[in-house]
């Protein structure tokens, strides 16, 4: 993991995994859901399409919290289970 990512998320509980995916013919194949607490801006993986690149990559799992999309922060308060 890069020093930048370690510095930014190193204090979070759980494992932080950097996943870089390219959109394929079937998209990324990720279904997302927001946090139950609407005051928190975060997204969780709630489904993976077996034909999508996220499933084929194998690092994302249902229940994982997405901390960043591209270069944009999703949440600074959560972790991956």
Short mmCIF file of C-alpha atoms in Angstrom, two decimals:
data_model
loop_
_atom_site.label_atom_id
_atom_site.label_comp_id
_atom_site.label_asym_id
_atom_site.label_seq_id
_atom_site.Cartn_x
_atom_site.Cartn_y
_atom_site.Cartn_z
CA UNK A 1 0.00 0.00 0.00
CA UNK A 2 1.32 3.47 -0.83
CA UNK A 3 2.46 5.81 1.93
CA UNK A 4 -0.29 8.26 0.93
CA UNK A 5 -3.01 5.63 1.43
CA UNK A 6 -1.37 4.39 4.65
CA UNK A 7 -1.25 7.95 6.03
CA UNK A 8 -4.85 8.68 5.04
CA UNK A 9 -6.47 5.45 6.28
CA UNK A 10 -3.86 3.80 8.52
CA UNK A 11 -5.81 4.49 11.72
CA UNK A 12 -8.94 2.66 10.56
CA UNK A 13 -9.83 -0.76 11.94
CA UNK A 14 -9.79 -3.67 9.55
CA UNK A 15 -7.89 -4.11 6.32
CA UNK A 16 -7.67 -1.33 3.75
CA UNK A 17 -7.30 -2.65 0.20
CA UNK A 18 -6.54 -0.53 -2.85
CA UNK A 19 -8.52 -1.86 -5.83
CA UNK A 20 -8.20 -0.25 -9.26
CA UNK A 21 -10.84 -1.54 -11.68
CA UNK A 22 -11.53 -0.74 -15.31
CA UNK A 23 -15.10 -0.60 -16.57
CA UNK A 24 -15.67 -3.50 -18.96
CA UNK A 25 -18.44 -4.39 -21.40
CA UNK A 26 -20.57 -5.46 -18.42
CA UNK A 27 -19.58 -2.45 -16.32
CA UNK A 28 -17.84 -2.87 -13.00
CA UNK A 29 -20.55 -5.23 -11.79
CA UNK A 30 -20.93 -3.62 -8.36
CA UNK A 31 -24.19 -2.82 -6.58
CA UNK A 32 -23.81 -0.18 -3.87
CA UNK A 33 -25.94 0.89 -0.92
CA UNK A 34 -25.61 3.98 1.25
CA UNK A 35 -25.12 4.12 4.99
CA UNK A 36 -28.26 3.70 7.12
CA UNK A 37 -27.18 6.87 8.92
CA UNK A 38 -27.86 9.50 6.27
CA UNK A 39 -25.55 11.99 8.01
CA UNK A 40 -22.62 9.81 6.93
CA UNK A 41 -21.53 9.80 3.31
CA UNK A 42 -20.43 6.24 2.68
CA UNK A 43 -21.16 3.39 0.31
CA UNK A 44 -21.10 -0.36 0.83
CA UNK A 45 -20.88 -3.20 -1.67
CA UNK A 46 -24.27 -4.94 -1.55
CA UNK A 47 -23.88 -7.10 -4.66
CA UNK A 48 -21.37 -8.31 -7.24
CA UNK A 49 -22.29 -9.41 -10.76
CA UNK A 50 -20.35 -12.60 -11.64
CA UNK A 51 -19.81 -11.19 -15.15
CA UNK A 52 -18.40 -7.87 -13.90
CA UNK A 53 -14.78 -6.88 -13.45
CA UNK A 54 -15.13 -6.41 -9.66
CA UNK A 55 -16.20 -10.03 -9.16
CA UNK A 56 -13.55 -11.35 -11.55
CA UNK A 57 -10.85 -9.35 -9.72
CA UNK A 58 -11.80 -11.11 -6.48
CA UNK A 59 -10.75 -8.50 -3.92
CA UNK A 60 -14.12 -6.87 -3.23
CA UNK A 61 -16.76 -8.65 -1.19
CA UNK A 62 -20.34 -7.91 -0.24
CA UNK A 63 -20.24 -5.77 2.90
CA UNK A 64 -17.00 -3.94 2.05
CA UNK A 65 -17.10 -0.18 2.52
CA UNK A 66 -15.89 1.93 -0.38
CA UNK A 67 -13.65 4.68 0.97
CA UNK A 68 -12.90 6.36 -2.36
CA UNK A 69 -14.21 6.31 -5.91
CA UNK A 70 -11.43 7.27 -8.28
CA UNK A 71 -9.86 10.25 -6.57
CA UNK A 72 -12.98 11.18 -4.57
CA UNK A 73 -13.48 10.31 -0.91
CA UNK A 74 -16.61 8.37 -0.06
CA UNK A 75 -16.08 8.29 3.69
CA UNK A 76 -13.27 8.86 6.13
CA UNK A 77 -14.99 7.06 8.97
CA UNK A 78 -15.40 3.44 7.91
CA UNK A 79 -13.40 0.33 7.32
CA UNK A 80 -13.56 -2.85 5.38
CA UNK A 81 -14.80 -5.78 7.47
#
